[in-house]
Amino acid sequence: MFSNFVYHNPVRVLFGKGQIAQLNKQIPAQANIMLTYGGGSIMQNGVYDQVKAALADRTIIEFGGIEANPTYETLMRGVEIARTEKIDFLLSVGGGSVLDGTKFMAAAIPFEGGDPWEILASKARIKTAVPIGAVLTLPATGSEMNYFAVISRTSTQEKKGMGNPLVYPVFSILDPETTFSLPERQIANGIADAFTHTMEQYLTYPVDATLQDRMAESVLQTLIEVGPVTLKNPTNYEARASMMWAATVALNGWISVGVPQDWATHQIGHELTALHGIDHARTLAVVLPHLLRVKSTEKREKLIQVAKRVWNLQGTDDELVEGAIQAIAQFYETLGIPTHAKTYGIGPETVEEVRKRFVARNMNFGEHADITPDVVVQILNLSI
Ligand code: NZQ
Ligand code: ZN
């Protein structure tokens, strides 16, 4: 059924060349700003200089070192500094990890319910959050226009998500030129992540949500079209701009309103990152094709639809189902991303550990909530 929905997205997006210059106008004049960043890419590609130039007259405290798959341990150091310095505005400059980490900090700084890890672990309610602005340098996660964050904890090898409208960025600046410096691996990861986000919200079962389906198919076709172009020619502005906007639209809620969603691939993928440190997008590629094979009956109609509408395949229904699964796997592979977990040395021990974790959490995944821990084992066994 096309379900009822409420949609509210307050993020002001400033898209395009030179938009970092608008920064000063976006942040309240009296704000006590903390600039958050990652491992230093912004120092090398000129983004830090642009940000500092735009905020020349402001006093800014900096907190760097937020890692890919941002950790609770690192972020809590930032939380302490922000509390001491009475920070009231967080400016995230970097990729999805820096922004996710900043969202967690925004919630954790004023949190009064004990250890902020509980915001992730037991979904402890937050009552307020420090406002966030973002300068995004890596198109992938959609974090720039959504209210989700995914945080890792090194000490326990866990990776957990949070979601709360209080951590929507107030604004996000998306200048495709800031992404020209991305290594090939990261841009491939970004394409694969956005592609998988779209699939998680589309490849379920039909509910006659014509527009959401067509929009999802457009995002997929855009990624298929511009992905290889932007990989080959990183400074082709138009291709990078289309890629960047597609990644935002893939997870800003437009394609998911009113429709069933899956997200099992992400849940399983997060465990593979937590246990093996594999890049987020790369974990998705070793799960989705195998999940589709295991769930091909339940997802049959949508597999046929995607085969026809996105890849223009022809044939019997059985051929179309098989064609869709193969086209999806092949898309990851053309980006240079493997589709088998064994590539990363993952074997039966990891499969068993993932099963145990899901049993302990007593959670089933997928649009029918029928991806039980045993089904996860079936999926991963096809991948190893
Ligand atoms: O740390 P620095 O030095 O900045 O380098 C980063 C990092 O090493 C580098 N990078 C970023 N922009 C660059 C650049 N290098 C050169 N030029 C640039 N312009 O790229 C590396 C990876 O960055 P990261 O932020 O980790 O990548 P991504 O944006 O793919 O974020 C991945 C994280 O987001 C989470 C993932 O789980 C993972 O932790 N996700 C967040 C979601 C959300 N908030 O809605 C949904 C996603 O499904 C995902 O789970
Ligand atoms: Zn993702």
Tab-separated table of C-alpha atoms and ligand atoms in Angstrom:
chain	number	residue	atom	x	y	z
A	1	MET	CA	0.000	0.000	0.000
A	2	PHE	CA	1.099	3.552	-0.750
A	3	SER	CA	1.293	4.635	2.925
A	4	ASN	CA	0.469	7.963	4.496
A	5	PHE	CA	3.483	10.100	5.182
A	6	VAL	CA	4.670	13.346	6.706
A	7	TYR	CA	7.695	14.878	5.022
A	8	HIS	CA	9.608	17.844	6.366
A	9	ASN	CA	13.164	18.604	5.338
A	10	PRO	CA	14.548	21.900	6.607
A	11	VAL	CA	18.063	21.676	5.095
A	12	ARG	CA	19.044	24.721	3.029
A	13	VAL	CA	21.207	23.437	0.189
A	14	LEU	CA	23.726	25.771	-1.449
A	15	PHE	CA	24.874	23.912	-4.532
A	16	GLY	CA	27.611	24.757	-7.021
A	17	LYS	CA	30.931	26.381	-7.713
A	18	GLY	CA	32.112	28.991	-5.246
A	19	GLN	CA	29.263	28.505	-2.773
A	20	ILE	CA	31.646	28.241	0.199
A	21	ALA	CA	31.920	32.039	-0.064
A	22	GLN	CA	28.314	32.168	1.241
A	23	LEU	CA	29.350	30.604	4.539
A	24	ASN	CA	29.505	33.748	6.631
A	25	LYS	CA	25.874	34.635	5.913
A	26	GLN	CA	24.683	31.176	6.915
A	27	ILE	CA	26.088	31.153	10.465
A	28	PRO	CA	24.631	33.448	13.147
A	29	ALA	CA	26.878	36.472	13.743
A	30	GLN	CA	27.473	35.768	17.428
A	31	ALA	CA	28.009	32.034	17.065
A	32	ASN	CA	30.820	30.347	18.917
A	33	ILE	CA	31.923	28.012	16.131
A	34	MET	CA	33.697	24.667	16.198
A	35	LEU	CA	34.993	23.532	12.801
A	36	THR	CA	35.148	19.747	12.605
A	37	TYR	CA	37.175	17.859	10.015
A	38	GLY	CA	38.800	14.542	9.221
A	39	GLY	CA	42.321	13.362	8.516
A	40	GLY	CA	43.521	16.417	6.629
A	41	SER	CA	42.226	16.168	3.030
A	42	ILE	CA	40.699	19.636	3.438
A	43	MET	CA	44.163	21.095	4.062
A	44	GLN	CA	45.480	19.623	0.806
A	45	ASN	CA	42.662	20.488	-1.584
A	46	GLY	CA	42.144	24.114	-0.630
A	47	VAL	CA	38.766	23.629	1.063
A	48	TYR	CA	40.096	24.620	4.500
A	49	ASP	CA	41.530	27.828	3.021
A	50	GLN	CA	38.222	28.654	1.348
A	51	VAL	CA	36.339	28.097	4.613
A	52	LYS	CA	38.779	30.222	6.603
A	53	ALA	CA	38.639	32.984	4.000
A	54	ALA	CA	34.832	33.000	4.097
A	55	LEU	CA	34.877	33.206	7.900
A	56	ALA	CA	37.868	35.540	8.158
A	57	ASP	CA	36.494	37.679	10.999
A	58	ARG	CA	35.218	34.819	13.149
A	59	THR	CA	36.824	33.104	16.065
A	60	ILE	CA	36.800	29.407	15.334
A	61	ILE	CA	37.881	26.437	17.384
A	62	GLU	CA	39.016	23.473	15.315
A	63	PHE	CA	38.542	19.804	16.014
A	64	GLY	CA	40.222	17.505	13.482
A	65	GLY	CA	41.054	13.833	13.304
A	66	ILE	CA	37.550	12.438	12.829
A	67	GLU	CA	38.237	9.152	11.090
A	68	ALA	CA	36.417	7.341	8.293
A	69	ASN	CA	33.766	5.359	10.194
A	70	PRO	CA	33.897	7.974	12.964
A	71	THR	CA	34.441	6.613	16.436
A	72	TYR	CA	32.688	7.371	19.690
A	73	GLU	CA	36.102	7.534	21.372
A	74	THR	CA	37.377	10.354	19.130
A	75	LEU	CA	34.070	12.200	19.073
A	76	MET	CA	33.776	12.255	22.856
A	77	ARG	CA	37.050	14.174	22.971
A	78	GLY	CA	35.435	16.771	20.730
A	79	VAL	CA	32.349	16.790	22.933
A	80	GLU	CA	34.481	17.617	26.003
A	81	ILE	CA	36.236	20.479	24.228
A	82	ALA	CA	32.942	21.842	22.870
A	83	ARG	CA	31.396	21.773	26.353
A	84	THR	CA	34.388	23.573	27.893
A	85	GLU	CA	34.478	26.170	25.123
A	86	LYS	CA	30.696	26.674	25.160
A	87	ILE	CA	30.409	25.937	21.445
A	88	ASP	CA	26.987	26.774	20.009
A	89	PHE	CA	27.529	26.060	16.304
A	90	LEU	CA	29.243	23.070	14.655
A	91	LEU	CA	30.621	23.407	11.138
A	92	SER	CA	31.419	20.061	9.531
A	93	VAL	CA	33.921	20.233	6.665
A	94	GLY	CA	34.537	16.899	4.976
A	95	GLY	CA	32.817	13.679	3.942
A	96	GLY	CA	29.971	11.680	5.442
A	97	SER	CA	32.090	10.493	8.353
A	98	VAL	CA	32.926	13.995	9.532
A	99	LEU	CA	29.301	15.030	9.162
A	100	ASP	CA	27.946	11.931	10.919
A	101	GLY	CA	30.474	12.445	13.707
A	102	THR	CA	29.424	16.066	13.987
A	103	LYS	CA	25.758	15.061	14.219
A	104	PHE	CA	26.585	12.745	17.095
A	105	MET	CA	28.560	15.510	18.807
A	106	ALA	CA	25.643	17.919	18.275
A	107	ALA	CA	23.375	15.527	20.151
A	108	ALA	CA	25.967	14.523	22.760
A	109	ILE	CA	27.155	17.994	23.827
A	110	PRO	CA	23.899	18.989	25.578
A	111	PHE	CA	22.887	15.391	26.463
A	112	GLU	CA	21.911	14.986	30.108
A	113	GLY	CA	20.841	11.344	30.097
A	114	GLY	CA	24.190	9.821	31.085
A	115	ASP	CA	26.682	8.372	28.606
A	116	PRO	CA	25.914	9.705	25.093
A	117	TRP	CA	26.671	6.219	23.708
A	118	GLU	CA	23.117	5.444	24.839
A	119	ILE	CA	21.824	7.734	22.055
A	120	LEU	CA	23.096	4.997	19.723
A	121	ALA	CA	22.917	1.873	21.842
A	122	SER	CA	19.476	2.227	23.399
A	123	LYS	CA	18.070	5.039	21.255
A	124	ALA	CA	18.002	7.325	24.309
A	125	ARG	CA	15.822	10.363	23.594
A	126	ILE	CA	17.569	13.625	22.908
A	127	LYS	CA	15.788	16.864	23.729
A	128	THR	CA	18.036	19.309	21.947
A	129	ALA	CA	21.119	19.501	19.729
A	130	VAL	CA	23.726	22.082	18.777
A	131	PRO	CA	22.976	23.494	15.284
A	132	ILE	CA	25.115	22.111	12.448
A	133	GLY	CA	26.265	23.480	9.120
A	134	ALA	CA	28.045	21.337	6.525
A	135	VAL	CA	30.537	21.777	3.725
A	136	LEU	CA	30.437	18.404	1.979
A	137	THR	CA	33.500	17.144	0.117
A	138	LEU	CA	32.432	13.574	-0.727
A	139	PRO	CA	29.166	12.663	-2.475
A	140	ALA	CA	27.952	9.322	-1.075
A	141	THR	CA	25.965	9.128	2.114
A	142	GLY	CA	23.218	11.731	1.739
A	143	SER	CA	24.064	12.803	5.293
A	144	GLU	CA	24.071	16.409	4.067
A	145	MET	CA	20.304	16.358	3.648
A	146	ASN	CA	19.135	13.793	6.176
A	147	TYR	CA	19.109	13.312	9.940
A	148	PHE	CA	20.997	10.038	10.234
A	149	ALA	CA	24.448	9.298	11.593
A	150	VAL	CA	26.355	6.040	11.925
A	151	ILE	CA	29.012	5.812	14.647
A	152	SER	CA	31.540	3.117	15.496
A	153	ARG	CA	32.915	2.125	18.884
A	154	THR	CA	36.426	0.768	18.690
A	155	SER	CA	36.510	-0.841	22.122
A	156	THR	CA	33.548	-3.129	21.399
A	157	GLN	CA	33.809	-3.385	17.581
A	158	GLU	CA	30.293	-2.023	17.170
A	159	LYS	CA	28.754	0.270	14.556
A	160	LYS	CA	25.364	1.810	15.305
A	161	GLY	CA	23.005	4.330	13.786
A	162	MET	CA	20.960	7.215	15.137
A	163	GLY	CA	18.299	9.346	13.559
A	164	ASN	CA	16.650	12.497	14.855
A	165	PRO	CA	15.283	15.604	13.107
A	166	LEU	CA	17.197	17.713	15.655
A	167	VAL	CA	20.437	16.862	13.836
A	168	TYR	CA	19.391	17.912	10.350
A	169	PRO	CA	22.075	20.326	9.147
A	170	VAL	CA	20.751	23.898	9.038
A	171	PHE	CA	22.529	24.252	5.702
A	172	SER	CA	24.758	22.159	3.471
A	173	ILE	CA	27.162	23.569	0.930
A	174	LEU	CA	27.769	21.227	-2.007
A	175	ASP	CA	30.450	22.464	-4.368
A	176	PRO	CA	31.325	19.696	-6.851
A	177	GLU	CA	34.778	21.237	-7.330
A	178	THR	CA	35.679	20.300	-3.755
A	179	THR	CA	35.315	16.642	-4.814
A	180	PHE	CA	37.868	16.814	-7.667
A	181	SER	CA	40.615	15.757	-5.271
A	182	LEU	CA	38.911	12.513	-4.239
A	183	PRO	CA	40.912	9.326	-4.804
A	184	GLU	CA	39.320	6.965	-7.338
A	185	ARG	CA	38.454	4.495	-4.594
A	186	GLN	CA	36.407	7.053	-2.680
A	187	ILE	CA	34.453	8.241	-5.688
A	188	ALA	CA	33.700	4.614	-6.616
A	189	ASN	CA	32.571	4.049	-3.025
A	190	GLY	CA	30.308	7.092	-3.250
A	191	ILE	CA	28.635	5.871	-6.433
A	192	ALA	CA	28.143	2.397	-4.933
A	193	ASP	CA	26.742	3.777	-1.674
A	194	ALA	CA	24.210	6.050	-3.398
A	195	PHE	CA	23.268	3.211	-5.782
A	196	THR	CA	22.639	0.883	-2.843
A	197	HIS	CA	20.636	3.498	-0.909
A	198	THR	CA	18.336	3.761	-3.897
A	199	MET	CA	17.983	-0.006	-4.169
A	200	GLU	CA	17.195	-0.362	-0.457
A	201	GLN	CA	14.219	1.985	-0.866
A	202	TYR	CA	13.061	0.765	-4.271
A	203	LEU	CA	13.802	-2.923	-4.713
A	204	THR	CA	11.091	-4.259	-2.401
A	205	TYR	CA	7.556	-4.849	-3.686
A	206	PRO	CA	5.234	-2.644	-5.753
A	207	VAL	CA	2.773	-0.347	-3.976
A	208	ASP	CA	1.781	1.715	-7.042
A	209	ALA	CA	3.932	4.614	-5.895
A	210	THR	CA	4.531	5.681	-9.464
A	211	LEU	CA	6.490	8.854	-8.814
A	212	GLN	CA	8.778	7.389	-6.131
A	213	ASP	CA	9.548	4.465	-8.463
A	214	ARG	CA	10.288	6.738	-11.397
A	215	MET	CA	12.446	9.007	-9.249
A	216	ALA	CA	14.414	6.057	-7.873
A	217	GLU	CA	14.899	4.741	-11.418
A	218	SER	CA	16.154	8.187	-12.462
A	219	VAL	CA	18.694	8.236	-9.664
A	220	LEU	CA	19.889	4.751	-10.664
A	221	GLN	CA	20.126	5.688	-14.338
A	222	THR	CA	21.991	8.872	-13.478
A	223	LEU	CA	24.534	6.957	-11.411
A	224	ILE	CA	24.936	4.332	-14.139
A	225	GLU	CA	25.389	7.073	-16.747
A	226	VAL	CA	27.666	9.531	-14.954
A	227	GLY	CA	29.463	7.113	-12.628
A	228	PRO	CA	31.969	5.786	-15.167
A	229	VAL	CA	32.358	9.284	-16.712
A	230	THR	CA	33.223	10.904	-13.400
A	231	LEU	CA	35.579	8.057	-12.483
A	232	LYS	CA	37.473	8.441	-15.749
A	233	ASN	CA	37.498	12.230	-15.720
A	234	PRO	CA	37.350	13.534	-12.138
A	235	THR	CA	37.406	17.197	-13.178
A	236	ASN	CA	34.426	16.992	-15.545
A	237	TYR	CA	32.291	19.440	-13.568
A	238	GLU	CA	28.911	18.455	-15.014
A	239	ALA	CA	29.413	14.740	-14.364
A	240	ARG	CA	30.635	15.375	-10.816
A	241	ALA	CA	27.733	17.776	-10.183
A	242	SER	CA	25.174	15.201	-11.350
A	243	MET	CA	26.850	12.541	-9.262
A	244	MET	CA	26.824	14.785	-6.198
A	245	TRP	CA	23.167	15.738	-6.505
A	246	ALA	CA	22.152	12.131	-7.239
A	247	ALA	CA	23.876	11.004	-4.030
A	248	THR	CA	21.944	13.606	-2.057
A	249	VAL	CA	18.600	12.689	-3.610
A	250	ALA	CA	19.291	8.994	-3.009
A	251	LEU	CA	18.959	9.509	0.744
A	252	ASN	CA	17.131	12.744	1.482
A	253	GLY	CA	13.769	11.030	1.815
A	254	TRP	CA	12.171	11.925	-1.522
A	255	ILE	CA	12.232	8.394	-2.897
A	256	SER	CA	11.285	6.652	0.354
A	257	VAL	CA	8.072	8.464	1.262
A	258	GLY	CA	5.083	6.166	1.347
A	259	VAL	CA	6.937	3.041	0.214
A	260	PRO	CA	8.329	-0.082	1.921
A	261	GLN	CA	12.060	-0.127	2.611
A	262	ASP	CA	14.580	-2.914	3.047
A	263	TRP	CA	17.899	-1.775	4.672
A	264	ALA	CA	19.049	-5.336	5.449
A	265	THR	CA	22.080	-4.862	3.208
A	266	HIS	CA	23.152	-1.879	5.294
A	267	GLN	CA	22.565	-3.663	8.602
A	268	ILE	CA	24.678	-6.608	7.517
A	269	GLY	CA	27.274	-4.303	5.958
A	270	HIS	CA	27.705	-2.336	9.189
A	271	GLU	CA	28.680	-5.556	10.974
A	272	LEU	CA	31.304	-6.302	8.312
A	273	THR	CA	32.768	-2.818	8.774
A	274	ALA	CA	32.659	-3.192	12.559
A	275	LEU	CA	34.459	-6.538	12.445
A	276	HIS	CA	36.823	-6.075	9.497
A	277	GLY	CA	37.138	-2.311	8.947
A	278	ILE	CA	35.996	-2.599	5.314
A	279	ASP	CA	34.861	0.663	3.652
A	280	HIS	CA	31.114	1.141	4.076
A	281	ALA	CA	30.212	1.006	0.372
A	282	ARG	CA	32.365	-2.068	-0.195
A	283	THR	CA	30.442	-4.019	2.417
A	284	LEU	CA	27.200	-3.283	0.563
A	285	ALA	CA	28.527	-4.747	-2.685
A	286	VAL	CA	29.326	-8.063	-1.016
A	287	VAL	CA	25.804	-8.321	0.404
A	288	LEU	CA	23.171	-6.935	-1.978
A	289	PRO	CA	23.622	-9.263	-4.990
A	290	HIS	CA	23.447	-12.321	-2.706
A	291	LEU	CA	20.512	-10.950	-0.734
A	292	LEU	CA	18.643	-10.485	-4.017
A	293	ARG	CA	19.287	-14.073	-4.966
A	294	VAL	CA	17.981	-15.326	-1.606
A	295	LYS	CA	14.965	-12.979	-1.744
A	296	SER	CA	14.289	-13.211	-5.482
A	297	THR	CA	10.768	-14.588	-4.982
A	298	GLU	CA	9.680	-11.832	-2.591
A	299	LYS	CA	11.317	-9.150	-4.759
A	300	ARG	CA	10.367	-10.697	-8.090
A	301	GLU	CA	8.098	-7.955	-9.424
A	302	LYS	CA	10.542	-5.172	-8.648
A	303	LEU	CA	13.475	-7.141	-10.078
A	304	ILE	CA	11.542	-7.517	-13.325
A	305	GLN	CA	10.682	-3.806	-13.253
A	306	VAL	CA	14.268	-2.664	-12.669
A	307	ALA	CA	15.554	-5.000	-15.395
A	308	LYS	CA	13.161	-3.496	-17.931
A	309	ARG	CA	13.193	0.129	-16.907
A	310	VAL	CA	16.764	0.722	-15.793
A	311	TRP	CA	18.746	-1.739	-17.919
A	312	ASN	CA	16.273	-2.087	-20.826
A	313	LEU	CA	16.559	-5.878	-20.674
A	314	GLN	CA	14.174	-8.152	-22.539
A	315	GLY	CA	13.210	-11.775	-22.015
A	316	THR	CA	11.015	-14.041	-19.929
A	317	ASP	CA	10.253	-13.031	-16.359
A	318	ASP	CA	12.774	-15.558	-15.065
A	319	GLU	CA	15.421	-14.181	-17.399
A	320	LEU	CA	14.658	-10.643	-16.270
A	321	VAL	CA	15.007	-11.548	-12.593
A	322	GLU	CA	18.366	-13.167	-13.279
A	323	GLY	CA	19.369	-10.290	-15.568
A	324	ALA	CA	18.653	-7.694	-12.886
A	325	ILE	CA	20.702	-9.506	-10.254
A	326	GLN	CA	23.605	-9.876	-12.640
A	327	ALA	CA	23.411	-6.252	-13.815
A	328	ILE	CA	23.518	-5.049	-10.211
A	329	ALA	CA	26.540	-7.193	-9.358
A	330	GLN	CA	28.228	-6.146	-12.574
A	331	PHE	CA	27.677	-2.466	-11.809
A	332	TYR	CA	29.676	-2.752	-8.593
A	333	GLU	CA	32.372	-4.703	-10.391
A	334	THR	CA	32.672	-2.073	-13.144
A	335	LEU	CA	33.377	0.444	-10.374
A	336	GLY	CA	36.227	-1.802	-9.248
A	337	ILE	CA	34.302	-2.986	-6.197
A	338	PRO	CA	34.283	-6.750	-5.506
A	339	THR	CA	31.008	-8.543	-4.825
A	340	HIS	CA	32.352	-11.430	-2.767
A	341	ALA	CA	33.223	-11.194	0.933
A	342	LYS	CA	35.901	-13.830	0.483
A	343	THR	CA	37.937	-11.131	-1.327
A	344	TYR	CA	38.440	-9.575	2.108
A	345	GLY	CA	39.338	-12.861	3.763
A	346	ILE	CA	35.926	-13.169	5.381
A	347	GLY	CA	34.991	-16.733	6.255
A	348	PRO	CA	32.613	-18.830	8.366
A	349	GLU	CA	33.823	-17.350	11.700
A	350	THR	CA	32.614	-13.887	10.715
A	351	VAL	CA	29.318	-15.285	9.444
A	352	GLU	CA	28.789	-16.967	12.799
A	353	GLU	CA	29.721	-13.815	14.728
A	354	VAL	CA	27.256	-11.742	12.665
A	355	ARG	CA	24.541	-14.362	13.267
A	356	LYS	CA	25.167	-14.243	17.018
A	357	ARG	CA	24.994	-10.463	17.090
A	358	PHE	CA	21.652	-10.397	15.273
A	359	VAL	CA	20.256	-13.154	17.512
A	360	ALA	CA	21.301	-11.147	20.581
A	361	ARG	CA	19.547	-8.056	19.217
A	362	ASN	CA	16.470	-10.063	18.413
A	363	MET	CA	15.925	-8.170	15.188
A	364	ASN	CA	14.768	-9.210	11.741
A	365	PHE	CA	15.364	-7.030	8.711
A	366	GLY	CA	13.937	-6.367	5.289
A	367	GLU	CA	10.665	-4.980	3.989
A	368	HIS	CA	8.818	-8.087	5.235
A	369	ALA	CA	10.899	-8.360	8.441
A	370	ASP	CA	11.729	-11.875	7.245
A	371	ILE	CA	15.510	-11.572	7.062
A	372	THR	CA	16.194	-13.514	10.225
A	373	PRO	CA	19.698	-14.296	11.492
A	374	ASP	CA	19.493	-17.624	9.638
A	375	VAL	CA	18.668	-15.855	6.386
A	376	VAL	CA	21.639	-13.532	6.979
A	377	VAL	CA	23.793	-16.672	7.213
A	378	GLN	CA	22.363	-17.916	3.895
A	379	ILE	CA	23.163	-14.557	2.258
A	380	LEU	CA	26.702	-14.373	3.606
A	381	ASN	CA	27.404	-17.990	2.736
A	382	LEU	CA	26.770	-17.124	-0.916
A	383	SER	CA	29.294	-14.300	-0.566
A	384	ILE	CA	32.194	-16.169	1.031
B	1	NZQ	O1	39.443	12.278	6.587
B	1	NZQ	P1	39.870	13.028	5.404
B	1	NZQ	O2	41.308	13.392	5.400
B	1	NZQ	O3	38.991	14.201	5.102
B	1	NZQ	O4	39.763	12.011	4.145
B	1	NZQ	C1	38.567	11.376	3.737
B	1	NZQ	C2	38.524	9.918	4.125
B	1	NZQ	O5	39.791	9.368	4.205
B	1	NZQ	C3	38.560	11.327	2.235
B	1	NZQ	N1	37.997	12.537	1.605
B	1	NZQ	C4	36.810	13.125	1.836
B	1	NZQ	N2	36.623	14.155	0.999
B	1	NZQ	C5	37.747	14.236	0.225
B	1	NZQ	C6	38.623	13.206	0.617
B	1	NZQ	N3	39.833	13.021	0.038
B	1	NZQ	C7	40.179	13.865	-0.947
B	1	NZQ	N4	39.358	14.852	-1.399
B	1	NZQ	C8	38.148	15.063	-0.845
B	1	NZQ	N5	37.330	16.006	-1.332
B	1	NZQ	O6	37.724	10.229	1.925
B	1	NZQ	C9	37.841	9.248	2.953
B	1	NZQ	C10	36.481	8.687	3.276
B	1	NZQ	O7	35.660	9.678	3.824
B	1	NZQ	P2	34.293	9.310	4.583
B	1	NZQ	O8	33.723	10.581	5.087
B	1	NZQ	O9	34.536	8.213	5.537
B	1	NZQ	O10	33.407	8.719	3.411
B	1	NZQ	P3	31.851	8.728	3.211
B	1	NZQ	O11	31.358	10.077	2.863
B	1	NZQ	O12	31.613	7.642	2.240
B	1	NZQ	O13	31.230	8.363	4.631
B	1	NZQ	C11	31.156	7.052	5.106
B	1	NZQ	C12	30.486	7.003	6.460
B	1	NZQ	O14	29.109	7.420	6.383
B	1	NZQ	C13	28.272	6.428	6.950
B	1	NZQ	C14	29.046	5.166	6.720
B	1	NZQ	O15	28.603	4.110	7.528
B	1	NZQ	C15	30.458	5.594	7.030
B	1	NZQ	O16	30.686	5.590	8.417
B	1	NZQ	N6	26.913	6.497	6.366
B	1	NZQ	C16	26.127	7.533	6.715
B	1	NZQ	C17	24.821	7.632	6.307
B	1	NZQ	C18	23.954	8.762	6.691
B	1	NZQ	N7	24.412	9.649	7.542
B	1	NZQ	O17	22.819	8.866	6.253
B	1	NZQ	C19	24.190	6.594	5.483
B	1	NZQ	C20	25.171	5.689	4.821
B	1	NZQ	O18	24.520	4.501	4.482
B	1	NZQ	C21	26.375	5.374	5.628
B	1	NZQ	O19	26.102	4.353	6.567
B	2	ZN	ZN	25.180	3.610	2.797
